[in-house]
C-alpha positions in Angstrom: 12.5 -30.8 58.2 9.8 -29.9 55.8 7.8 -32.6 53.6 9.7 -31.3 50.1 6.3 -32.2 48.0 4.8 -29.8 49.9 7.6 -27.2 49.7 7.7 -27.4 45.9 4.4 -27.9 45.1 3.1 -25.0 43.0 -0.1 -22.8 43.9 -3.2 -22.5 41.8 -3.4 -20.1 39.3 -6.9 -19.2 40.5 -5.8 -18.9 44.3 -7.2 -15.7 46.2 -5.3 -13.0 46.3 -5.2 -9.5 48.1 -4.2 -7.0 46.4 -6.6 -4.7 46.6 -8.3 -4.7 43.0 -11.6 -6.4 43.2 -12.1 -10.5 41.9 -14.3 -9.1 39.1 -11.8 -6.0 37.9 -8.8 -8.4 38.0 -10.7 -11.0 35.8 -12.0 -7.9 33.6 -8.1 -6.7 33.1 -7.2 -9.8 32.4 -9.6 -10.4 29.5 -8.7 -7.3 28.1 -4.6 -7.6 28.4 -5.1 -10.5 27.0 -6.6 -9.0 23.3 -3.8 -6.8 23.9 -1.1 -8.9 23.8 -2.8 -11.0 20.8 -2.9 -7.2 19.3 0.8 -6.8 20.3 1.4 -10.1 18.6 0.1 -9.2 15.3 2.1 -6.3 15.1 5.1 -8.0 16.0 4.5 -10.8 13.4 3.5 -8.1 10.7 6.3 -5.6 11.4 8.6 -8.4 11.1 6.6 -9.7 7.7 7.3 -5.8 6.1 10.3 -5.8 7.6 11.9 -9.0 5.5 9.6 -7.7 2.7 9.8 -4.3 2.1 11.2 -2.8 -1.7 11.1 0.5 -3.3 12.7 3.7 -2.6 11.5 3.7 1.0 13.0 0.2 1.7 15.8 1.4 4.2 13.7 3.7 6.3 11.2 0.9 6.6 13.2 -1.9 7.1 14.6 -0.2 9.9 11.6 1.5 11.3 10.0 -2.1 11.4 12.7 -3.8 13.1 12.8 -1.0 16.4 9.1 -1.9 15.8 9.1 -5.5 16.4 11.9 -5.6 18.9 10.5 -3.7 21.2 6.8 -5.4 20.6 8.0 -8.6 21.4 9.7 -7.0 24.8 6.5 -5.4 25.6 4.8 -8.5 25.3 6.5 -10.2 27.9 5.6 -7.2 30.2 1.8 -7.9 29.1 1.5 -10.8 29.8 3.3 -10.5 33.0 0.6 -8.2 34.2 -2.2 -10.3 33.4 -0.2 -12.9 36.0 0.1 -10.5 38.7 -3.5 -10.0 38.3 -4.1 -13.3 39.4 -4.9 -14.9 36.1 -2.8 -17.2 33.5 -1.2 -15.2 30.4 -3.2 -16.7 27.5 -1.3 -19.8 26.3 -2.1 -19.6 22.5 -2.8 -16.5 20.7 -4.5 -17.6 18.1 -2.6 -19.3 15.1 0.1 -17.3 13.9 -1.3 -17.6 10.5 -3.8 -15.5 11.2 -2.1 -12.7 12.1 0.9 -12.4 9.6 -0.4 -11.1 6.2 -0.8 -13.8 3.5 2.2 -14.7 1.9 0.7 -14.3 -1.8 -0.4 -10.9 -0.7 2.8 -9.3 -0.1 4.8 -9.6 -2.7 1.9 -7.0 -4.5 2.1 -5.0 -1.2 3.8 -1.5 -1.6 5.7 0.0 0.6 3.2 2.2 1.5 0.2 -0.3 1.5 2.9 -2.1 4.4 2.6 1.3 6.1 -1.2 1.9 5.8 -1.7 -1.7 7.2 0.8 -1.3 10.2 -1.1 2.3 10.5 -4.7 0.4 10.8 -3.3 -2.4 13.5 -1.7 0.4 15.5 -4.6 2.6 15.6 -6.4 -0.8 16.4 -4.7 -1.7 19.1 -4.3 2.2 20.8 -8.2 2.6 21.2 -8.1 -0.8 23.6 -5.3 0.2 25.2 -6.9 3.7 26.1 -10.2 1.9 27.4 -8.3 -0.7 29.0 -6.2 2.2 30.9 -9.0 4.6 31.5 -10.8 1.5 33.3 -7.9 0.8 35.6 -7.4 4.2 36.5 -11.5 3.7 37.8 -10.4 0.6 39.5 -7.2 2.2 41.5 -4.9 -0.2 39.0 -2.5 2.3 38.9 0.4 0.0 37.8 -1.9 -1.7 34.3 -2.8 2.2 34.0 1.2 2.9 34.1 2.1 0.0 31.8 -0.8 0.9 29.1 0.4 4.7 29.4 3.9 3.5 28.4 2.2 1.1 25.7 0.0 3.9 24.4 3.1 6.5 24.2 5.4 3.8 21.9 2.1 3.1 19.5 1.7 6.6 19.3 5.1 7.5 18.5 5.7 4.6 16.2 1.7 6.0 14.2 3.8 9.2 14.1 7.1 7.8 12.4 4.9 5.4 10.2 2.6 8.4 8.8 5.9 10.5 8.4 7.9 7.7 6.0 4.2 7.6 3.5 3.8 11.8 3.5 4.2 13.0 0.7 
């Protein structure tokens, strides 16, 4: 019968694998998925923020624009960071305080609707250019599943820059 410590005892994050991305690419992914998720993060907390916070005559279409918002941020953070494991590296395990990323709470009471919007706008746009990078970079590297995931990303922030933008036209 098998020594059970050795059975159960779990393997190094930083043990060598082969799966046919380079040391150096996986590492570089990893760096950048991780300012991705921290990106993701933001939105989620600041999506939510609006969400709770929102008034006005666009208060309904917001409110529940920024709740599809954050609910499926906070799933696709869960698939980030589960790529930067299968890359071989440990999912970052603080973001940065969350205080940094949820607007100040003596700001938004004198936030409008449409200043929640223009912020949301500016964090998505953000957050789309490293994604792109990050994607175009994996395609280089033959990553074809991080390319996959960020093309997924990268079609929700667009489509959520395209709802935002249509709530504030006037």
């Amino acid at each position: 019968m098998a020594n059970a410590s050795a059975v159960l005892k779990p393997k190094s994050h930083d043990e060598e694998i082969n799966i046919g991305l380079e040391t150096k690419y996986r590492a570089q992914a990893a760096k950048s998925l991780s300012d991705i998720l921290a990106a993701t993060y933001r939105l989620t907390i600041k999506s939510h923020v609006y969400h709770w916070n929102v008034v006005g005559p666009l208060f309904k279409p917001l409110h529940e624009l920024t709740e599809e918002h954050y609910n499926a941020l906070f799933k696709a953070s869960d698939i980030i960071a589960e790529r930067i494991r299968a890359l071989g590296h440990l999912a970052p395990a603080t973001l940065g305080e969350a205080a940094q990323f949820a607007p100040k709470a003596n700001e938004v009471g004198k936030l409008t609707a449409v200043d929640m919007v223009n912020d949301l706008v500016a964090d998505h746009e953000a957050a789309v250019k490293v994604m792109r990078d990050t994607a175009e970079k994996a395609d280089e590297a033959g990553d074809v599943v991080t390319a996959d995931m960020l093309t997924d990303r990268l079609t929700f922030h667009e489509k959520a820059l395209w709802m935002l933008r249509a709530i504030v036209a006037e």
